[in-house]
Short mmCIF file of C-alpha atoms in Angstrom, two decimals:
data_model
loop_
_atom_site.label_atom_id
_atom_site.label_comp_id
_atom_site.label_asym_id
_atom_site.label_seq_id
_atom_site.Cartn_x
_atom_site.Cartn_y
_atom_site.Cartn_z
CA MET A 13 121.99 92.07 102.29
CA THR A 14 122.55 95.78 102.68
CA ARG A 15 120.62 98.61 101.06
CA PRO A 16 122.58 101.29 99.20
CA ASP A 17 122.20 103.58 102.25
CA GLY A 18 124.04 101.02 104.41
CA ASN A 19 121.07 99.62 106.34
CA ASP A 20 121.12 95.86 106.83
CA LEU A 21 117.88 94.15 105.76
CA GLU A 22 118.74 90.47 105.68
CA GLY A 23 117.02 88.05 107.98
CA SER A 24 113.81 89.96 108.55
CA PRO A 25 110.75 88.00 107.36
CA PHE A 26 108.93 91.30 106.77
CA PHE A 27 111.21 91.97 103.83
CA MET A 28 111.22 88.54 102.30
CA LEU A 29 109.91 87.57 98.93
CA THR A 30 108.08 84.23 98.99
CA VAL A 31 108.82 81.94 96.06
CA ARG A 32 105.60 79.99 95.57
CA MET A 33 106.60 77.89 92.59
CA GLN A 34 109.57 77.31 90.33
CA HIS A 35 109.08 75.14 87.29
CA GLY A 36 111.52 75.21 84.42
CA ASP A 37 112.10 78.82 83.51
CA ALA A 38 108.91 80.12 85.23
CA THR A 39 108.72 81.34 88.81
CA ILE A 40 105.87 82.70 90.91
CA ALA A 41 107.07 85.05 93.62
CA ARG A 42 104.70 86.61 96.17
CA LEU A 43 105.49 90.15 97.24
CA PRO A 44 105.31 91.07 100.94
CA GLU A 45 102.42 93.18 102.30
CA THR A 46 104.49 96.34 102.10
CA VAL A 47 106.81 97.17 99.21
CA ASP A 48 108.40 100.54 99.88
CA TYR A 49 111.69 102.35 100.33
CA ASP A 50 112.60 100.15 103.29
CA ASN A 51 112.44 96.85 101.39
CA ALA A 52 112.07 97.40 97.64
CA TYR A 53 115.82 97.10 97.14
CA LEU A 54 115.96 93.69 98.84
CA VAL A 55 112.80 92.39 97.14
CA GLY A 56 114.20 93.50 93.78
CA ALA A 57 117.54 91.84 94.53
CA GLN A 58 115.77 88.60 95.45
CA CYS A 59 113.81 88.73 92.17
CA GLU A 60 117.00 89.45 90.25
CA ASP A 61 118.60 86.39 91.87
CA LEU A 62 115.71 84.32 90.48
CA VAL A 63 116.37 85.74 87.01
CA ASN A 64 120.11 85.09 87.36
CA SER A 65 119.37 81.47 88.19
CA GLY A 66 117.42 80.92 84.97
CA CYS A 67 113.93 82.33 85.44
CA THR A 68 112.70 83.89 82.18
CA THR A 69 109.02 84.19 83.13
CA LEU A 70 108.61 85.88 86.50
CA VAL A 71 105.06 86.15 87.79
CA VAL A 72 104.94 88.61 90.66
CA ASP A 73 101.99 87.79 92.91
CA ALA A 74 100.82 91.06 94.48
CA SER A 75 97.77 89.55 96.22
CA LYS A 76 99.12 90.32 99.71
CA VAL A 77 100.31 93.87 98.94
CA THR A 78 98.53 96.48 101.03
CA TYR A 79 101.04 99.30 100.47
CA MET A 80 103.42 100.03 97.62
CA ASP A 81 105.18 103.33 97.09
CA SER A 82 107.17 104.61 94.13
CA SER A 83 110.20 102.56 95.24
CA GLY A 84 108.19 99.39 94.76
CA ILE A 85 106.93 100.49 91.37
CA SER A 86 110.47 101.46 90.31
CA MET A 87 111.72 98.07 91.46
CA LEU A 88 109.14 96.34 89.23
CA VAL A 89 110.08 98.54 86.24
CA THR A 90 113.74 97.66 86.82
CA LEU A 91 112.85 93.96 86.91
CA TRP A 92 110.89 94.36 83.70
CA ARG A 93 113.94 95.91 82.03
CA ILE A 94 116.26 93.17 83.28
CA LEU A 95 113.94 90.43 82.04
CA ASP A 96 113.28 92.23 78.76
CA GLN A 97 117.02 92.54 78.06
CA ARG A 98 117.35 88.78 78.58
CA GLY A 99 114.33 87.89 76.45
CA GLY A 100 112.20 87.19 79.50
CA VAL A 101 108.78 88.32 80.66
CA LEU A 102 107.58 89.99 83.85
CA ARG A 103 103.92 89.51 84.70
CA VAL A 104 102.20 91.18 87.63
CA ALA A 105 99.21 89.37 89.10
CA ALA A 106 96.47 90.14 91.61
CA LEU A 107 97.09 93.83 92.29
CA SER A 108 94.38 95.45 94.39
CA ALA A 109 91.90 97.68 92.56
CA HIS A 110 93.65 100.77 93.96
CA TYR A 111 97.10 99.76 92.71
CA GLU A 112 95.71 98.56 89.40
CA GLN A 113 94.28 102.06 88.95
CA VAL A 114 97.70 103.56 89.78
CA TRP A 115 99.25 101.14 87.28
CA ASN A 116 96.88 102.33 84.56
CA LEU A 117 97.40 106.02 85.40
CA LEU A 118 101.15 105.52 85.00
CA GLY A 119 100.66 103.76 81.66
CA LEU A 120 102.39 100.64 82.92
CA GLU A 121 99.68 98.30 81.64
CA GLN A 122 101.02 99.03 78.14
CA VAL A 123 104.47 97.82 79.18
CA PHE A 124 103.54 94.81 81.29
CA PRO A 125 99.88 94.19 81.99
CA VAL A 126 98.36 93.24 85.31
CA PHE A 127 96.59 89.91 85.38
CA PRO A 128 93.63 89.31 87.71
CA THR A 129 95.12 86.08 89.11
CA VAL A 130 98.37 84.19 89.12
CA ASP A 131 96.73 81.43 87.06
CA ALA A 132 95.70 83.97 84.42
CA ALA A 133 99.26 85.32 84.32
CA LEU A 134 100.61 81.83 83.76
CA GLN A 135 98.06 80.89 81.10
CA THR A 136 97.65 84.12 79.14
CA PRO A 137 100.42 85.36 76.86
CA ALA A 138 101.46 88.88 77.80
CA ALA A 139 101.55 91.61 75.17
CA GLY A 140 104.84 91.35 73.37
CA ASP A 141 105.30 87.61 73.72
CA VAL A 142 102.17 86.47 71.86
CA SER A 143 103.73 85.75 68.49
CA GLY A 144 107.19 84.87 69.75
CA THR A 145 108.56 88.28 68.88
CA ARG A 146 109.50 90.72 71.57
CA GLU A 147 109.64 94.42 71.02
CA GLU A 148 112.46 95.99 72.95
CA CYS A 149 111.67 99.12 74.90
CA THR A 150 114.69 100.56 76.65
CA THR A 151 114.16 104.26 76.19
CA PRO A 152 114.75 106.50 79.22
CA ASP A 153 111.23 107.94 79.03
CA MET A 154 109.65 104.53 79.47
CA PRO A 155 106.72 103.85 79.91
CA ALA A 156 105.48 106.76 77.77
CA ALA A 157 107.55 105.66 74.78
CA CYS A 158 106.49 102.04 75.22
CA ALA A 159 102.85 103.02 75.50
CA ALA A 160 103.10 105.10 72.34
CA ARG A 161 104.73 102.18 70.53
CA ALA A 162 102.09 99.76 71.79
CA GLU A 163 99.31 101.99 70.46
CA LYS A 164 100.91 101.94 67.00
CA THR A 165 101.52 98.19 67.04
CA PRO A 166 98.64 96.18 65.57
CA GLY A 167 97.40 93.69 68.11
#
């Protein structure tokens, strides 16, 4: 696989997403230790391949992540949009305390919450899929618009 800038990334285990479980339409995928400009494109493409092959609940296990830059966060937002457009759900699990704080500062917990463990992500309905109805949020100023909508939505 080649990044948009022409660099070849395929074959390097450093850049690989680890699929821990696939069952029905749910998949658990563990992110690599580093998710940044150098590999976010490939990790996102691997996740998108999972969605294209039928995954509608993608649990992203971030327990091994020690560094994530804005490219990694953008990749996750893009995945959320892809899954949301297809009626699916993205759940992020086991972010470190530092990245969970970044998540909250960005308002992303209103769009797709972080779960403390993978098991919690699998067992707990995420906001927006509790009652079987999904609120679409595709505005360009996401997550601010989504957060504002979530505050107005009775829960």
